[in-house]
XYZ file of C-alpha atoms in Angstrom:
719
model
C 124.144 136.436 92.633
C 126.582 138.804 91.126
C 128.632 136.110 89.131
C 127.621 132.778 87.601
C 131.166 131.299 88.726
C 130.831 132.589 92.311
C 128.426 130.380 94.394
C 128.907 130.931 98.029
C 127.411 132.902 100.872
C 129.476 134.341 103.356
C 129.901 137.119 105.698
C 132.994 139.929 105.475
C 133.367 143.350 107.468
C 136.283 145.706 107.376
C 137.114 148.434 109.981
C 140.079 150.646 111.075
C 141.811 150.053 114.196
C 143.840 153.212 115.642
C 147.497 152.657 115.969
C 147.615 153.078 119.804
C 150.337 151.614 121.818
C 147.939 148.826 123.150
C 147.024 147.899 119.742
C 150.347 147.782 118.211
C 151.485 145.637 121.025
C 148.959 143.370 120.378
C 149.822 142.956 116.939
C 153.328 142.314 117.572
C 154.645 145.779 117.155
C 153.574 145.529 113.363
C 154.843 148.625 111.510
C 157.277 149.567 114.012
C 160.958 149.609 112.456
C 162.612 146.132 113.331
C 159.577 144.420 114.224
C 159.407 140.469 113.566
C 155.628 140.186 113.775
C 154.046 137.255 112.119
C 150.346 138.615 112.162
C 150.127 139.735 108.361
C 151.493 136.171 107.263
C 149.572 133.739 109.586
C 145.914 132.550 110.162
C 144.434 135.128 112.808
C 141.351 133.461 114.325
C 138.861 136.230 115.474
C 135.534 136.517 116.638
C 133.473 139.619 115.857
C 130.885 140.743 118.705
C 128.387 143.693 119.220
C 129.688 146.036 121.588
C 126.151 147.078 122.630
C 124.265 143.819 123.167
C 127.165 141.139 122.872
C 125.503 139.412 120.095
C 128.066 137.209 117.937
C 128.496 138.431 114.248
C 131.326 136.154 113.417
C 132.528 133.210 115.469
C 136.017 131.901 114.838
C 136.280 133.520 111.660
C 139.748 134.681 109.882
C 141.176 138.279 110.145
C 143.536 139.562 107.577
C 145.402 142.894 108.958
C 147.169 145.433 106.510
C 148.621 148.816 107.096
C 146.470 151.870 106.717
C 149.065 154.613 107.447
C 147.292 156.044 110.417
C 145.624 153.049 111.418
C 145.385 149.196 110.852
C 142.817 147.867 108.446
C 141.374 144.444 109.633
C 139.058 142.450 107.226
C 136.916 139.678 109.031
C 135.929 136.711 107.085
C 133.305 134.160 107.761
C 131.407 131.622 106.014
C 133.436 128.756 104.803
C 136.645 130.616 104.757
C 138.284 128.097 106.859
C 137.502 125.406 104.682
C 138.780 127.177 101.469
C 141.954 127.870 103.470
C 142.595 124.460 104.212
C 142.206 123.169 100.602
C 144.080 126.112 99.268
C 146.671 124.979 96.702
C 145.875 121.470 97.385
C 145.432 119.057 94.597
C 143.556 115.845 94.385
C 146.548 113.685 94.709
C 147.054 114.931 98.177
C 143.918 113.017 99.429
C 144.284 109.584 100.637
C 143.627 107.539 97.534
C 145.002 103.964 98.514
C 141.325 102.615 98.030
C 141.592 103.618 94.234
C 145.288 101.547 93.749
C 144.708 98.487 91.946
C 146.418 96.358 89.361
C 144.937 96.464 85.910
C 144.153 92.980 85.242
C 141.175 91.147 83.510
C 140.209 89.907 86.725
C 140.173 93.467 88.316
C 138.065 94.796 85.550
C 135.380 92.086 86.301
C 135.486 92.528 89.727
C 134.675 96.268 89.519
C 131.253 95.425 87.645
C 130.669 92.407 90.464
C 131.222 94.923 93.218
C 129.222 98.090 92.536
C 130.132 99.595 95.886
C 133.964 99.906 94.808
C 135.034 103.741 94.516
C 136.337 102.940 91.002
C 134.818 101.163 88.189
C 135.880 100.270 84.633
C 132.985 101.775 82.357
C 132.674 100.061 78.806
C 133.057 102.795 76.160
C 135.167 103.738 73.075
C 138.316 105.585 74.378
C 139.968 105.621 71.114
C 142.092 102.852 71.434
C 141.968 99.158 70.556
C 138.739 98.132 71.789
C 138.555 94.593 70.460
C 135.882 92.928 68.615
C 132.756 94.313 70.174
C 129.926 94.204 67.924
C 128.060 90.952 66.909
C 128.103 90.327 63.505
C 127.903 87.227 60.974
C 131.555 86.191 62.256
C 131.308 86.733 65.827
C 128.509 85.913 68.400
C 129.811 87.178 71.573
C 131.642 90.455 71.607
C 135.106 90.606 72.672
C 136.349 93.305 74.825
C 140.099 94.115 75.048
C 140.844 95.848 78.571
C 144.347 97.013 77.565
C 142.730 100.253 76.184
C 140.061 100.716 79.040
C 140.756 103.380 81.708
C 138.936 103.235 85.097
C 136.927 106.223 86.530
C 136.540 107.246 90.127
C 133.242 107.793 91.701
C 132.856 111.730 92.143
C 130.575 111.357 95.148
C 133.378 109.089 96.775
C 136.045 111.746 96.068
C 133.732 114.518 97.284
C 133.107 112.691 100.572
C 136.936 112.237 100.732
C 137.881 115.844 100.332
C 135.438 116.902 103.305
C 136.390 113.897 105.466
C 140.529 115.214 105.174
C 139.741 118.652 104.983
C 136.710 119.607 106.890
C 137.610 117.712 110.240
C 135.516 114.798 108.749
C 132.244 116.786 108.742
C 130.426 115.967 105.675
C 128.236 118.560 103.781
C 124.372 118.098 103.711
C 122.051 118.762 100.808
C 119.415 116.970 98.955
C 121.267 116.909 95.802
C 123.660 114.164 97.400
C 121.214 111.717 97.621
C 120.061 111.800 93.852
C 121.007 109.353 91.072
C 122.383 112.225 89.191
C 125.244 113.026 91.701
C 125.644 109.360 92.820
C 126.281 108.007 89.471
C 128.692 110.539 88.226
C 132.269 109.224 87.416
C 135.385 110.910 86.475
C 137.846 109.115 84.049
C 141.467 108.539 84.757
C 143.030 111.378 82.915
C 145.257 109.705 80.188
C 145.550 106.450 78.372
C 147.380 103.889 80.158
C 149.719 101.581 78.914
C 148.503 98.365 77.623
C 148.595 95.959 80.710
C 152.454 95.242 81.440
C 153.708 97.405 78.998
C 156.436 99.805 80.393
C 157.019 97.796 83.487
C 159.992 95.548 83.980
C 158.864 91.748 83.778
C 160.545 90.327 86.909
C 163.016 87.499 86.345
C 162.427 84.803 88.887
C 164.739 82.419 87.442
C 167.653 82.124 85.062
C 169.871 79.185 84.310
C 172.115 78.293 81.145
C 173.798 75.311 83.087
C 171.716 72.404 82.513
C 171.815 68.745 82.566
C 169.109 66.404 81.275
C 167.484 63.492 83.541
C 166.184 60.478 81.634
C 162.886 60.118 83.548
C 160.826 57.724 81.146
C 161.323 55.482 78.468
C 158.054 54.577 76.162
C 159.147 50.750 75.106
C 156.861 50.342 72.268
C 158.342 53.411 70.440
C 161.638 53.590 71.787
C 161.104 57.264 72.792
C 162.555 58.766 75.659
C 161.817 62.268 77.413
C 164.217 64.006 79.308
C 163.645 66.524 82.250
C 165.643 69.590 82.105
C 167.761 69.428 85.395
C 168.903 72.848 86.914
C 172.576 72.436 87.996
C 172.930 76.100 88.942
C 170.516 78.855 88.784
C 169.783 82.650 89.709
C 166.511 82.282 91.184
C 164.476 85.038 93.105
C 161.128 84.765 94.881
C 160.147 81.203 93.711
C 158.967 79.134 96.683
C 161.366 76.234 95.803
C 163.372 74.915 92.982
C 164.414 71.255 93.591
C 166.196 70.694 90.578
C 163.422 69.886 88.314
C 160.303 71.631 89.397
C 159.879 75.371 90.077
C 157.227 75.971 92.475
C 155.439 79.367 92.519
C 155.081 81.616 95.664
C 152.190 83.690 94.430
C 149.041 83.584 92.277
C 150.464 85.398 88.959
C 151.013 85.645 85.584
C 154.225 84.112 84.002
C 156.094 83.733 81.044
C 158.792 81.096 79.761
C 161.800 81.921 77.421
C 163.731 78.892 76.326
C 166.850 79.079 74.017
C 168.202 75.655 73.153
C 170.403 73.951 70.503
C 169.368 70.171 70.614
C 171.034 67.372 69.152
C 168.947 63.933 69.188
C 168.549 60.671 66.948
C 166.123 57.691 66.651
C 166.659 53.946 67.140
C 168.236 53.880 63.845
C 171.093 56.502 64.761
C 169.745 59.158 62.511
C 169.520 62.714 63.320
C 166.305 63.567 64.879
C 164.431 67.040 65.185
C 163.120 67.792 68.928
C 160.220 69.231 70.978
C 159.662 70.955 74.120
C 156.877 69.999 76.616
C 156.106 72.052 80.018
C 154.370 69.695 82.722
C 152.308 71.258 85.331
C 152.214 69.962 88.904
C 153.755 66.955 87.263
C 156.393 65.895 89.682
C 158.654 63.361 88.287
C 156.128 62.021 85.986
C 156.148 61.955 82.523
C 154.337 65.266 81.361
C 153.738 63.520 77.717
C 151.338 60.854 79.527
C 148.210 63.137 79.435
C 148.788 64.992 76.281
C 150.324 65.082 72.969
C 151.063 68.569 72.306
C 153.040 71.675 73.876
C 150.456 72.196 76.969
C 150.652 72.934 80.587
C 149.776 69.212 81.903
C 146.579 69.256 84.068
C 145.492 72.779 82.407
C 145.083 72.153 78.737
C 146.364 75.816 78.105
C 148.573 76.010 75.022
C 151.458 78.349 75.818
C 153.916 77.714 72.872
C 153.115 77.867 69.284
C 153.563 75.207 66.913
C 157.237 75.849 66.665
C 157.652 73.935 69.923
C 156.646 70.804 68.280
C 159.749 70.829 65.777
C 163.084 72.229 66.694
C 165.574 71.556 64.034
C 168.415 69.435 65.111
C 171.644 71.432 65.989
C 169.692 74.688 65.210
C 169.758 77.513 67.821
C 166.159 78.065 68.734
C 164.306 80.661 70.649
C 160.876 79.991 72.124
C 158.949 82.393 74.186
C 155.564 81.278 75.709
C 152.429 83.278 75.825
C 151.684 84.296 79.397
C 150.168 81.846 81.398
C 148.513 81.895 84.955
C 149.873 79.909 88.064
C 149.088 79.794 91.556
C 150.854 79.815 94.606
C 152.492 76.364 95.398
C 151.846 75.254 91.834
C 155.118 73.870 89.708
C 156.150 73.596 86.144
C 159.075 71.387 84.968
C 160.401 71.448 81.372
C 160.687 68.412 79.085
C 162.538 67.314 75.759
C 161.373 64.895 73.465
C 161.235 63.981 69.529
C 159.427 65.930 67.363
C 155.740 66.153 67.140
C 155.900 64.288 70.516
C 155.992 60.983 68.449
C 158.489 58.267 67.395
C 161.778 57.039 68.792
C 164.083 59.651 70.461
C 167.309 59.936 72.458
C 169.517 62.894 73.369
C 173.072 62.751 71.738
C 176.042 62.237 74.190
C 177.228 65.809 73.151
C 176.976 69.012 74.862
C 173.313 70.503 74.622
C 172.702 74.139 74.541
C 169.889 74.945 76.783
C 168.827 78.344 78.562
C 165.671 78.832 80.690
C 164.294 82.387 81.863
C 161.076 82.346 83.862
C 159.531 85.832 84.526
C 156.500 87.241 86.455
C 154.848 89.632 84.299
C 153.764 92.276 87.006
C 150.524 94.095 85.912
C 150.674 97.925 85.636
C 149.239 99.462 89.143
C 146.958 102.168 88.445
C 147.762 104.913 90.895
C 145.197 107.842 90.825
C 147.500 109.684 93.469
C 149.946 110.340 90.663
C 147.410 111.074 87.828
C 145.462 113.721 89.707
C 148.271 115.921 90.832
C 147.461 118.733 88.441
C 143.653 118.971 89.655
C 143.214 121.568 92.451
C 140.721 120.411 94.981
C 139.076 123.858 94.900
C 138.658 123.359 91.033
C 136.938 120.168 91.354
C 134.599 121.455 94.055
C 133.599 124.383 91.387
C 133.089 121.671 88.841
C 130.479 120.071 91.276
C 128.995 123.373 92.322
C 128.522 124.676 88.795
C 127.229 121.449 87.562
C 124.700 121.212 90.029
C 123.896 125.036 90.479
C 124.844 124.920 94.240
C 125.297 127.599 96.805
C 127.356 126.914 99.951
C 126.142 127.844 103.186
C 127.788 127.507 106.538
C 126.868 127.633 110.307
C 128.446 130.023 112.533
C 129.527 127.702 115.184
C 131.153 124.222 113.912
C 132.146 122.738 110.473
C 128.588 122.114 108.949
C 128.232 122.941 105.422
C 124.979 122.784 103.562
C 124.691 123.133 99.644
C 121.068 124.173 98.033
C 120.329 124.070 94.417
C 119.063 126.971 92.900
C 115.429 125.212 92.994
C 115.867 125.123 96.723
C 117.193 128.306 97.454
C 114.716 130.643 95.205
C 111.712 128.115 94.602
C 111.151 126.228 97.979
C 112.816 128.300 100.989
C 111.376 129.485 104.198
C 109.979 132.844 103.694
C 110.420 135.926 106.462
C 108.483 138.972 106.363
C 110.588 142.076 106.445
C 107.665 144.584 105.891
C 108.203 145.983 109.320
C 111.824 146.653 108.720
C 111.401 148.425 105.315
C 112.140 152.080 105.221
C 112.717 153.374 101.767
C 113.751 152.077 98.390
C 116.579 154.265 97.146
C 117.232 152.672 93.717
C 116.119 150.160 91.245
C 118.264 148.598 88.685
C 117.917 146.284 85.658
C 121.245 144.858 85.104
C 122.250 142.115 87.548
C 125.979 141.789 88.271
C 128.320 140.671 85.541
C 126.022 138.904 83.155
C 125.648 139.084 79.581
C 122.985 138.389 76.928
C 124.616 134.969 76.302
C 126.380 133.329 79.415
C 128.269 130.200 78.063
C 129.003 127.139 80.120
C 132.015 125.642 78.048
C 133.712 122.132 78.202
C 136.903 121.566 76.963
C 137.225 119.855 73.580
C 139.891 117.661 71.733
C 138.700 119.644 68.724
C 139.605 123.005 69.831
C 136.735 124.502 67.615
C 134.188 122.450 69.190
C 131.184 123.660 71.232
C 128.632 121.216 70.603
C 128.078 120.230 74.347
C 128.164 123.754 75.554
C 125.267 125.355 77.200
C 124.064 128.975 77.549
C 121.936 131.027 80.112
C 120.433 133.775 77.810
C 118.847 136.897 79.106
C 116.844 139.297 76.703
C 118.355 142.404 77.407
C 120.312 144.197 74.643
C 121.887 146.665 77.204
C 124.129 143.849 78.440
C 127.231 142.763 76.356
C 126.812 140.305 73.812
C 128.307 137.110 75.255
C 130.755 136.049 77.996
C 132.273 132.717 79.052
C 130.836 132.608 82.549
C 132.220 128.904 83.383
C 135.097 127.042 81.650
C 135.338 123.806 82.705
C 138.446 121.762 83.160
C 136.258 118.589 82.164
C 136.429 117.605 78.531
C 133.684 116.775 76.384
C 133.322 113.481 74.560
C 133.783 113.715 70.775
C 130.925 114.823 68.640
C 130.738 111.930 66.754
C 129.863 108.395 68.470
C 130.647 104.928 67.496
C 128.843 101.497 67.412
C 130.257 99.708 70.522
C 128.313 96.592 71.729
C 125.974 97.092 68.877
C 124.774 100.321 70.293
C 125.676 103.951 69.603
C 128.195 105.047 72.338
C 130.138 108.304 73.014
C 134.000 108.510 72.343
C 136.246 109.418 75.263
C 139.640 110.035 73.545
C 142.472 109.195 75.964
C 144.313 107.774 73.063
C 145.511 109.127 69.761
C 145.478 106.976 66.850
C 148.539 107.056 64.503
C 148.287 105.431 61.090
C 151.315 103.943 59.332
C 150.573 104.083 55.797
C 153.574 101.925 54.579
C 154.165 99.458 57.634
C 156.714 96.692 57.042
C 155.447 93.247 57.909
C 156.415 93.152 61.445
C 154.958 96.848 62.274
C 151.355 97.357 63.216
C 149.280 99.657 60.795
C 147.568 101.541 63.749
C 149.633 102.655 66.954
C 148.114 104.440 69.855
C 149.807 107.365 71.730
C 148.540 108.230 75.143
C 147.176 111.501 75.536
C 147.250 113.509 79.005
C 145.047 115.560 81.291
C 141.789 114.249 79.613
C 139.456 114.475 82.428
C 135.806 113.224 81.111
C 132.628 113.063 83.390
C 130.330 110.018 82.528
C 127.434 108.009 83.864
C 127.516 104.420 83.863
C 124.618 101.919 83.638
C 124.262 98.086 84.034
C 123.877 96.059 80.934
C 123.386 92.206 80.550
C 124.687 90.254 78.087
C 127.224 87.337 77.234
C 130.868 88.800 76.757
C 134.638 87.932 76.449
C 137.056 90.132 78.493
C 140.420 89.670 77.601
C 143.808 91.287 77.686
C 145.932 91.168 74.435
C 149.123 91.656 76.348
C 148.420 88.810 78.855
C 146.365 86.674 76.279
C 144.048 86.102 79.361
C 140.369 85.961 79.179
C 137.375 85.540 81.123
C 133.382 85.328 80.361
C 130.712 87.673 82.017
C 127.070 87.997 81.413
C 126.864 91.858 82.869
C 129.069 95.019 82.749
C 128.632 98.276 83.055
C 128.727 100.819 80.028
C 128.759 104.445 79.422
C 125.964 107.337 79.225
C 126.280 110.785 78.830
C 122.778 111.398 79.859
C 122.185 114.855 81.291
C 125.727 115.849 81.008
C 125.725 118.299 78.257
C 125.813 121.694 79.396
C 122.527 122.752 77.892
C 120.652 120.159 79.767
C 122.418 121.267 82.913
C 121.111 124.763 82.225
C 117.685 123.254 81.783
C 117.639 120.989 84.648
C 119.470 123.247 87.228
C 119.418 126.950 86.140
C 116.114 127.827 85.194
C 115.093 129.901 88.320
C 118.324 132.079 87.803
C 117.415 132.245 84.255
C 113.982 133.411 85.254
C 115.502 136.176 87.638
C 117.827 137.398 84.773
C 115.326 137.868 82.391
C 113.323 140.667 84.228
C 116.158 141.456 86.494
C 114.992 143.948 88.953
C 117.654 144.762 91.813
C 116.488 147.009 94.747
C 118.783 149.094 97.050
C 116.718 149.636 99.851
C 117.280 150.928 103.427
C 116.090 148.831 106.368
C 115.946 148.853 110.169
C 117.952 146.013 111.765
C 119.082 145.046 115.201
C 121.943 143.083 116.194
C 119.802 140.050 116.566
C 119.035 140.254 112.895
C 122.561 140.583 111.692
C 123.710 137.925 114.034
C 121.005 135.227 112.617
C 120.725 136.335 109.382
C 120.224 133.630 106.958
C 121.143 133.705 103.191
C 119.004 130.785 102.536
C 115.653 132.439 102.931
C 113.518 134.581 100.758
C 112.407 137.896 102.183
C 108.955 139.303 101.526
C 108.325 143.097 101.706
C 104.734 144.129 101.488
C 105.641 147.741 100.543
C 107.225 146.411 97.268
C 104.837 143.527 96.819
C 107.803 141.035 96.078
C 109.801 138.272 97.383
C 113.340 139.088 97.577
C 116.996 137.396 97.823
C 119.280 139.209 99.817
C 122.185 139.854 97.839
C 124.247 142.091 100.028
C 123.748 143.819 103.449
C 126.018 146.955 103.281
C 127.749 148.632 106.206
C 125.413 147.923 109.266
C 125.631 150.254 111.923
C 123.746 149.656 114.981
C 120.833 152.331 115.479
C 121.227 153.385 111.691
C 119.406 152.468 108.771
C 121.218 150.018 106.524
C 121.186 149.568 102.959
C 120.417 146.107 101.285
C 120.706 145.087 97.888
C 117.727 142.950 97.064
C 117.224 140.847 94.074
C 113.581 140.327 92.965
C 112.619 136.421 92.844
C 110.356 135.188 90.387
C 108.731 132.830 93.056
C 107.020 129.714 91.875
C 105.567 126.337 93.005
C 107.988 123.335 93.968
C 109.838 122.163 90.796
C 109.796 118.306 90.114
C 112.971 116.385 90.704
C 115.172 115.876 87.745
C 114.653 112.315 86.594
C 116.865 110.329 84.129
C 114.556 108.389 81.570
C 114.633 104.829 81.041
C 115.233 105.429 77.163
C 116.240 108.154 74.792
C 115.506 107.885 71.015
C 118.427 109.752 69.669
C 117.409 109.729 66.049
C 115.034 107.996 63.510
C 116.032 107.375 59.989
C 113.519 106.907 57.399
C 114.399 104.475 54.672
C 111.432 104.004 52.122
C 108.719 103.058 54.039
C 110.710 101.501 57.318
C 112.139 103.583 60.054
C 115.283 102.946 61.862
C 115.226 104.021 65.604
C 118.540 104.723 67.282
C 118.232 105.048 71.090
C 120.011 104.967 74.319
C 119.326 102.670 77.356
C 119.640 104.237 80.637
C 118.354 100.930 82.208
C 118.720 97.468 81.140
C 115.289 96.370 80.064
C 113.759 94.890 77.018
C 111.650 97.887 76.161
C 108.740 97.741 73.849
C 108.629 100.209 70.913
C 105.398 102.110 71.024
C 103.908 103.557 67.802
C 100.983 106.158 67.407
C 99.431 107.983 64.741
C 97.928 110.952 66.901
C 100.427 111.187 69.413
C 98.006 110.243 72.046
C 97.131 106.671 71.647
C 100.279 104.440 71.330
C 100.179 100.722 70.620
C 102.928 98.227 71.395
C 105.047 97.168 68.319
C 107.571 94.914 69.373
C 110.547 94.245 71.709
C 113.727 96.102 71.187
C 116.004 93.313 72.276
C 119.725 93.861 71.692
C 119.231 95.374 68.091
C 120.428 99.184 68.081
C 118.916 100.382 65.704
C 115.744 98.936 65.973
C 114.226 98.607 62.278
C 110.411 98.635 61.856
C 108.529 96.698 59.320
C 106.924 98.332 56.429
C 104.677 101.265 57.352
C 101.561 102.724 55.737
C 102.392 106.385 54.596
C 101.454 109.052 57.325
C 102.724 110.789 60.371
C 103.948 108.625 63.331
C 105.096 109.198 66.689
C 107.516 106.768 68.469
C 108.614 106.220 71.851
C 109.960 103.705 74.075
C 108.254 101.656 77.121
C 105.407 104.050 77.707
C 106.273 107.222 79.712
C 109.698 106.295 80.167
C 111.240 107.893 76.890
C 111.059 110.981 74.745
C 108.505 111.256 71.760
C 110.069 111.628 68.295
C 107.578 112.307 65.320
C 108.437 111.159 61.666
C 106.743 111.034 58.504
C 106.599 108.046 56.111
C 106.011 108.968 52.416
């Protein structure tokens, strides 16, 4: 309990071993000139027993040996030392994270909402990129969400389990905290802006040919219009299932893109020069790709892949057409046809050389690889983030790899009590300053605004004899921005993984806003399921899907002051009236061998319950000094619950009130109004409106809440 940042319970002992010939030999002739002993540099497994009773104090601990001139100094460590040595200098990317590897596509994003058990999820939030048209207004009835500037988040509980699976011999830690929604619904974002889907990834060329002939496949008699299939005379082809001269058959489900560079010479029935048009047939075989449609579309699919410029290709003018990305499945085929402009009227190709060059590419989506992105996040730092966030203390068993984590509530308010009154001998000192605390002990986030502090928390100690302020915990995690935005018609936090750069004088082909990827921006958030129709699309792929439910962000319970209020109150109670007693007690070997830091100890002579902070220099048969921390023992505290709704603010305009709120469940909550703060009347359904605006109210004081007891209450005055 001496330091807020250190939350482990362990056992250490240090003693001197004389440099006898037997001991020197046992240590590989350490300190002897010319020795090659590896003892100081390796893991030395060590067990410590009582010479009198054989009681085991440390089983399979860790011994470190240093030279003490006339003796060897040996320090023996226990209490999770093995585990922390295993993760020393290891980072999160060294875990097996293959389950997180995925292509960033519309289908993948939607799949994370359909399969909530996946270890990663795309949580809808404003990441300071091009979000799309996400707010319903007079012009848009369904939100349109651009996935290109979303990033995935990994489930913290899954990552936590993976650490212990791989570095604690597969033994998972225990603790009631791990069954709570607060722990299971905690997510950490990918730490940097991902390129828009496909950007920075070479499109894979499947076919390229500039040696073509044209096969007259069809003559429409009433118009005299011919269409001509492009025939591949020679090709550079890779990874297509088949090319039969006309049809290109795909090997896999993927996104594709065509580029056609052509110079075409055609004429009508009167011998006059005529402009051309390009059509793409899908699964058309040798049939007329124009038989089922009259525009530049994929046959049997209806997806426009060329712009209107494919309707009119000027006679004898070199023209380049690049299609929009389009989807094809394995064993589906396409072919290319040439006909008259606007797909109507008589047309024949002139008997002179035509220019025609085709490139077919597969657009490979960006694969999101957490194992690369997490290479700068040490495992021990990640564990510290969780320990600090839930105020946990780690306890290990003497035998085996079992580890238990307890909250301060469990450790200080609901532990097993042991009566030590019979062991008490004498009180030596009583101090009133505990450990390395200050009057204000800060828990701090990282901020994009380096001057930010709005999501920090503080544990206060009313003791003017302490230093004024101290940063006790400095998180590696970033806070969302102070100012939120309206996203999907609700107020949302902004988690910047992109930086917007504005071009004040853009040329016609330049964007007004560009987005620069930030790095090492780790954010924690929670997700909540939301219902409502939305269009999910990729601007890069020009592919879309529609959904009726998704997951969106909430930062509920994650500001550090909320964490202090939820998890650190027992410690704050101790520090407010800190009493640290140094006392002498009678111990036997069995007391030390079986000692349990998880328990509280009652001493009748001192009329209090105590947490044992230290047992100092135990020697069998002698009184032992103990450092005891007085505990403000109380009844069981209720578990922390996430309310269904949170009213963030209420803005009064005339006789109407606008209620801004956050949903933590997807329910159509009732707005409740009271004039006395006790008796509430249901006013109306909130629906999908945020803020919700009341009707005109009579002057007076009003209390607002949502859905009975499942939200906070806010008081306002109407004048």
